[in-house]
Short mmCIF file of C-alpha atoms in Angstrom, two decimals:
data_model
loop_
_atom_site.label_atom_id
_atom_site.label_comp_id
_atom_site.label_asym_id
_atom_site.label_seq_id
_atom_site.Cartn_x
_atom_site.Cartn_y
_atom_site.Cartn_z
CA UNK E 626 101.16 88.17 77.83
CA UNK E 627 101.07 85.69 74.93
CA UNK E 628 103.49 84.03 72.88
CA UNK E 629 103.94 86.12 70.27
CA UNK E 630 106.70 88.23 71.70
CA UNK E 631 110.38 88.96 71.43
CA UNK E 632 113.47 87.14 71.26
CA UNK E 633 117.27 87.23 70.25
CA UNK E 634 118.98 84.27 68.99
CA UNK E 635 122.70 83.32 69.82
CA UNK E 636 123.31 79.91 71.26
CA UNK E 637 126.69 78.45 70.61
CA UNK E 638 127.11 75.11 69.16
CA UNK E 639 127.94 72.32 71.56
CA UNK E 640 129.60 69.28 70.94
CA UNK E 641 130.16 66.43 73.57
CA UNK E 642 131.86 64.19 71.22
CA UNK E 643 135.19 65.15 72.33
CA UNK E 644 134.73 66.51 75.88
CA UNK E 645 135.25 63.24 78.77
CA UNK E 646 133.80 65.73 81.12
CA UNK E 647 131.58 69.14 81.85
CA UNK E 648 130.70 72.18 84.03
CA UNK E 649 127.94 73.69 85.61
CA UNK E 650 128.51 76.73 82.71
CA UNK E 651 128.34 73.60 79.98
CA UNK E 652 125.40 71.79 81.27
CA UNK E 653 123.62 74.94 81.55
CA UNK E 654 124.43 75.81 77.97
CA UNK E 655 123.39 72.36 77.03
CA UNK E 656 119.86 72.70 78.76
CA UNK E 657 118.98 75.62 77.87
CA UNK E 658 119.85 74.79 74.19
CA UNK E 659 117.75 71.69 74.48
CA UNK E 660 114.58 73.71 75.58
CA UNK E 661 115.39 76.10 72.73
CA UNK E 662 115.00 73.24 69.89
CA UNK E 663 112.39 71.38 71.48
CA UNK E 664 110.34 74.36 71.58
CA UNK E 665 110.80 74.91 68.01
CA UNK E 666 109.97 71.34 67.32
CA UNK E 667 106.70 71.49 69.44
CA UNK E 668 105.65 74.65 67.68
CA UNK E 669 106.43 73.82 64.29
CA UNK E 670 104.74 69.47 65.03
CA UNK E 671 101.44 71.41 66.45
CA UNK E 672 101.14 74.05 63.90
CA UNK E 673 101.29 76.81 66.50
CA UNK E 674 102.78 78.81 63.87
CA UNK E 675 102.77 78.53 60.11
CA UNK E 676 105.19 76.48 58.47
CA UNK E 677 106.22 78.91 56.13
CA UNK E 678 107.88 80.71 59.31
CA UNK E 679 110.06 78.09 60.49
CA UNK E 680 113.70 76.72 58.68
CA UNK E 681 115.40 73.98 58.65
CA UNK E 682 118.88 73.52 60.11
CA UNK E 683 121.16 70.89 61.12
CA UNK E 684 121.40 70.03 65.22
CA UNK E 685 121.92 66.49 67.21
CA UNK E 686 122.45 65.03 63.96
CA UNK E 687 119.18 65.71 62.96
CA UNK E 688 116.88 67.85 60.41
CA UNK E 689 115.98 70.53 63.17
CA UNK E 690 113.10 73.33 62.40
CA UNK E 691 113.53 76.49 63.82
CA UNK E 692 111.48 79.73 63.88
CA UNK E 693 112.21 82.88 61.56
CA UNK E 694 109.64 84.80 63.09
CA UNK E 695 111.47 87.63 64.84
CA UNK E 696 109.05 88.63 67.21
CA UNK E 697 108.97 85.33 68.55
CA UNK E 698 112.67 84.73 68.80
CA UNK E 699 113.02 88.04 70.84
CA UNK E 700 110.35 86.20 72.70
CA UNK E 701 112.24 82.96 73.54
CA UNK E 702 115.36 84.79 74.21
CA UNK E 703 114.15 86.88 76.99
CA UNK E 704 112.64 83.87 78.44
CA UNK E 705 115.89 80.91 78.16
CA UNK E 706 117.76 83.89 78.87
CA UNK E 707 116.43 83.90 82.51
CA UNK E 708 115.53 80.60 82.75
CA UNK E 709 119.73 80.55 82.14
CA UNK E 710 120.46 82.06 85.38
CA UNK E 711 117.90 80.27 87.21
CA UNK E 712 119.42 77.04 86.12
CA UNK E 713 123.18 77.77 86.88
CA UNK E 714 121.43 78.33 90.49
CA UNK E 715 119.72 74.93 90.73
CA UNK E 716 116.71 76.88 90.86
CA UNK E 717 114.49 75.42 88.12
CA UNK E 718 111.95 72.53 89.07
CA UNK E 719 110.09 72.33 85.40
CA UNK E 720 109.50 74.01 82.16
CA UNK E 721 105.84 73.53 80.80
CA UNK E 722 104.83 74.55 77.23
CA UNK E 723 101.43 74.60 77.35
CA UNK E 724 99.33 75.02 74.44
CA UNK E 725 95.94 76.47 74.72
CA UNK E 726 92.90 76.25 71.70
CA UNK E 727 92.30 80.38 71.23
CA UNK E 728 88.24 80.14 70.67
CA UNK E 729 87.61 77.46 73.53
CA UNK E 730 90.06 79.06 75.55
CA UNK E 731 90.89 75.25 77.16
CA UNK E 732 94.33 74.04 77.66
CA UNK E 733 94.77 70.92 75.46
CA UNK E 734 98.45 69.90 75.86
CA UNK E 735 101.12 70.36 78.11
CA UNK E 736 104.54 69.55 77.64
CA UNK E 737 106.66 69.55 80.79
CA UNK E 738 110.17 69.09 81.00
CA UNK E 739 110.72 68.16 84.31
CA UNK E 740 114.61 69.43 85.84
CA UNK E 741 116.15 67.95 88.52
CA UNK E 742 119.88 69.17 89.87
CA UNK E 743 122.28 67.37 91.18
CA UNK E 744 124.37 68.38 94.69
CA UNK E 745 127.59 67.67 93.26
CA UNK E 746 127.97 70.86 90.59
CA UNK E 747 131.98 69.86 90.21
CA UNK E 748 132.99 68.97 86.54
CA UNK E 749 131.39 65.56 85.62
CA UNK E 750 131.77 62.82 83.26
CA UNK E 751 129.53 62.86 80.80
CA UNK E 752 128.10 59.84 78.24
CA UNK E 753 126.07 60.08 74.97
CA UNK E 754 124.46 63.20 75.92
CA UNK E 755 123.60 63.90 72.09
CA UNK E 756 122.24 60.46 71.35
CA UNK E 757 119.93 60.80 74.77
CA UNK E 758 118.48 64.39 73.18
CA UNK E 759 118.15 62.89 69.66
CA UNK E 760 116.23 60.57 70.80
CA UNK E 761 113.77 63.06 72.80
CA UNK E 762 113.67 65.85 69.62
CA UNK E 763 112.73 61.98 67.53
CA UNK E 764 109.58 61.25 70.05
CA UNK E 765 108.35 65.21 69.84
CA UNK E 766 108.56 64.79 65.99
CA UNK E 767 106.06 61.38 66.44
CA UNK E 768 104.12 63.35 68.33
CA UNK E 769 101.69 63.85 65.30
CA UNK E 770 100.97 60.34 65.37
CA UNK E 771 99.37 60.02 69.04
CA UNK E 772 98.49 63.23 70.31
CA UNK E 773 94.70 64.29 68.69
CA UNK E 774 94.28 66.82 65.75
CA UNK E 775 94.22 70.47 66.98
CA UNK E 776 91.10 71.60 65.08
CA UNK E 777 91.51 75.10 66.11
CA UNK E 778 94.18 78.11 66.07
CA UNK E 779 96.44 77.69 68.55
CA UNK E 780 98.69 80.00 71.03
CA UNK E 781 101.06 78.68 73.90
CA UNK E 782 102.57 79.80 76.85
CA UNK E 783 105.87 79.26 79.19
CA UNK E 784 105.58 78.29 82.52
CA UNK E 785 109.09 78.30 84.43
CA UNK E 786 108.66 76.22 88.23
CA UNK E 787 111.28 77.64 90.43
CA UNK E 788 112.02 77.13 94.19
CA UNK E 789 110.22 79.93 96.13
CA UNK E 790 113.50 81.31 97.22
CA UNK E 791 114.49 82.27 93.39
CA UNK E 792 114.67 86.27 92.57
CA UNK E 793 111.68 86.94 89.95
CA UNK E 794 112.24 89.68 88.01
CA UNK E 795 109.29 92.64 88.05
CA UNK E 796 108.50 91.15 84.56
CA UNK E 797 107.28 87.84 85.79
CA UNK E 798 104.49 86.98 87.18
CA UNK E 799 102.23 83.77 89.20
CA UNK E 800 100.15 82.38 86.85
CA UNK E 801 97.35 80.13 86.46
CA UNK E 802 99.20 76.79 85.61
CA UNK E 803 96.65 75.66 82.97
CA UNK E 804 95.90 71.89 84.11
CA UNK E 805 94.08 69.20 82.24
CA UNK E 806 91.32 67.65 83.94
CA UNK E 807 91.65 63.98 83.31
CA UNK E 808 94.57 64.26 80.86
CA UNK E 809 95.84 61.61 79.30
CA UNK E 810 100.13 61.31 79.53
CA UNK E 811 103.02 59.75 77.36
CA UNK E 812 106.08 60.23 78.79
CA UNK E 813 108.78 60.64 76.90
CA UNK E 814 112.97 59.93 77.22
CA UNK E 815 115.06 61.86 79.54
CA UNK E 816 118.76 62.77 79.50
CA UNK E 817 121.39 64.22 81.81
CA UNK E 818 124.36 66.04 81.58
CA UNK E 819 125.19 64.12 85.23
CA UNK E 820 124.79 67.63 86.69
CA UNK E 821 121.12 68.72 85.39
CA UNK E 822 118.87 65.58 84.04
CA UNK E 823 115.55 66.02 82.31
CA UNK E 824 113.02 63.95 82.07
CA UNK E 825 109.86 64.86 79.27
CA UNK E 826 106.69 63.77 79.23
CA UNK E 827 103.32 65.43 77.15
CA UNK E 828 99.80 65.84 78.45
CA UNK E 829 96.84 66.35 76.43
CA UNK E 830 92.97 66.52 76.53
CA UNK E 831 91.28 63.67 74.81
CA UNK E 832 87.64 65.33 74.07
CA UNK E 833 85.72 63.74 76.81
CA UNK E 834 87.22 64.51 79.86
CA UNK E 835 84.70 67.29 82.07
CA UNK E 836 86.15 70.35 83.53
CA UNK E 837 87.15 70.41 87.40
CA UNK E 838 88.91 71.15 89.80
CA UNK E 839 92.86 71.22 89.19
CA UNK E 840 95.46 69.26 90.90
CA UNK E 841 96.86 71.13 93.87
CA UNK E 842 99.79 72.65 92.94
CA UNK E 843 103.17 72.88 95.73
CA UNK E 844 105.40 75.06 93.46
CA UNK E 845 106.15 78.31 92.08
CA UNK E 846 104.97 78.82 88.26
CA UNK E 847 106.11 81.90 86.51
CA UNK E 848 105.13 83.22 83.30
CA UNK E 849 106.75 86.40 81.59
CA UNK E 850 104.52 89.13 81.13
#
């Protein structure tokens, strides 16, 4: 099912400023906080949702817009809570917002947040992780300035890449996983907690490019139902 669906709020405020290092439970946290606000950016930037719907509050130093639509923030809580667990696992490959016109049906951007894990899951030293995610929540608010004008309403969807091996709960499923054919791609900064880095990059359709045949694709997408 779409993106209009449930979600409860209740991420703790984290602060790096002070800490020299971090755990697998912190860089978690810090990931799956990221997701949360860049989500909310990438809504609010592409006028998924109606302005009037979203507030402004204060995160990474920044002037952050976040949804008050409550069926959507049930929503995105059912979905970072899972993708949570997967990540304290080292389970996650990618999350991919992908945003999809509603009368053409086509897939016109996707944003993919791309996970990697590191072996070593002891505490590590961490640098200017806040500076590294300002600057990615900066490039999504730019966005407006590169990616084309969506002329049409617009819904999205979550696609979570996981290893194979991962437990899927019975309200997940495969899913198509909405390429571009002959997208063009910025990619944007990364960051890393030293345990779990991300690196971001968006995708979009430029008008001319045909319909084909997708890229094969070697890994698990799921999508919550």
């Amino acid at each position: 099912s779409r993106e209009r669906e449930p979600r409860e709020r209740g991420r703790a405020s984290l602060t790096m400023a002070a800490t020299q290092t971090i755990s697998l439970k912190g860089s978690v946290d810090v990931v799956r906080e990221f997701f949360e606000f860049s989500i909310n950016s990438i809504l609010y930037q592409r006028a998924i949702y109606p302005p009037e719907t979203f507030k402004r509050v204060s995160k990474y130093g920044l002037g952050m817009m976040v949804t008050t639509d409550e069926g959507l923030k049930r929503y995105l809580g059912k979905v970072l809570g899972q993708l949570e667990g997967w990540l304290g696992g080292g389970q996650v490959q990618r999350l991919v917002v992908v945003v999809t016109g509603v009368d053409s049906e086509k897939t016109l951007e996707r944003w993919v947040f791309a996970v990697k894990t590191s072996d070593d899951k002891e505490n590590q030293a961490v640098g200017n992780i806040t500076g590294e995610i300002q600057a990615i929540i900066r490039q999504i608010t730019a966005s407006v300035t590169f990616l084309p004008l969506l002329d049409e309403p617009c819904a999205f969807d979550l696609l979570v890449y996981t290893q194979k091996s991962s437990d899927v709960p019975t309200t997940w499923e495969d899913t198509d996983p909405k390429y571009i054919p002959n997208a063009n791609e910025v990619k944007l900064r990364s960051f890393t907690t030293k345990i779990h880095s991300v690196d971001t990059a968006v995708s979009y359709a430029d008008g001319t490019a045909a319909e084909g045949d997708a890229p094969p694709n070697e890994q698990q997408q799921q999508h919550l139902q």
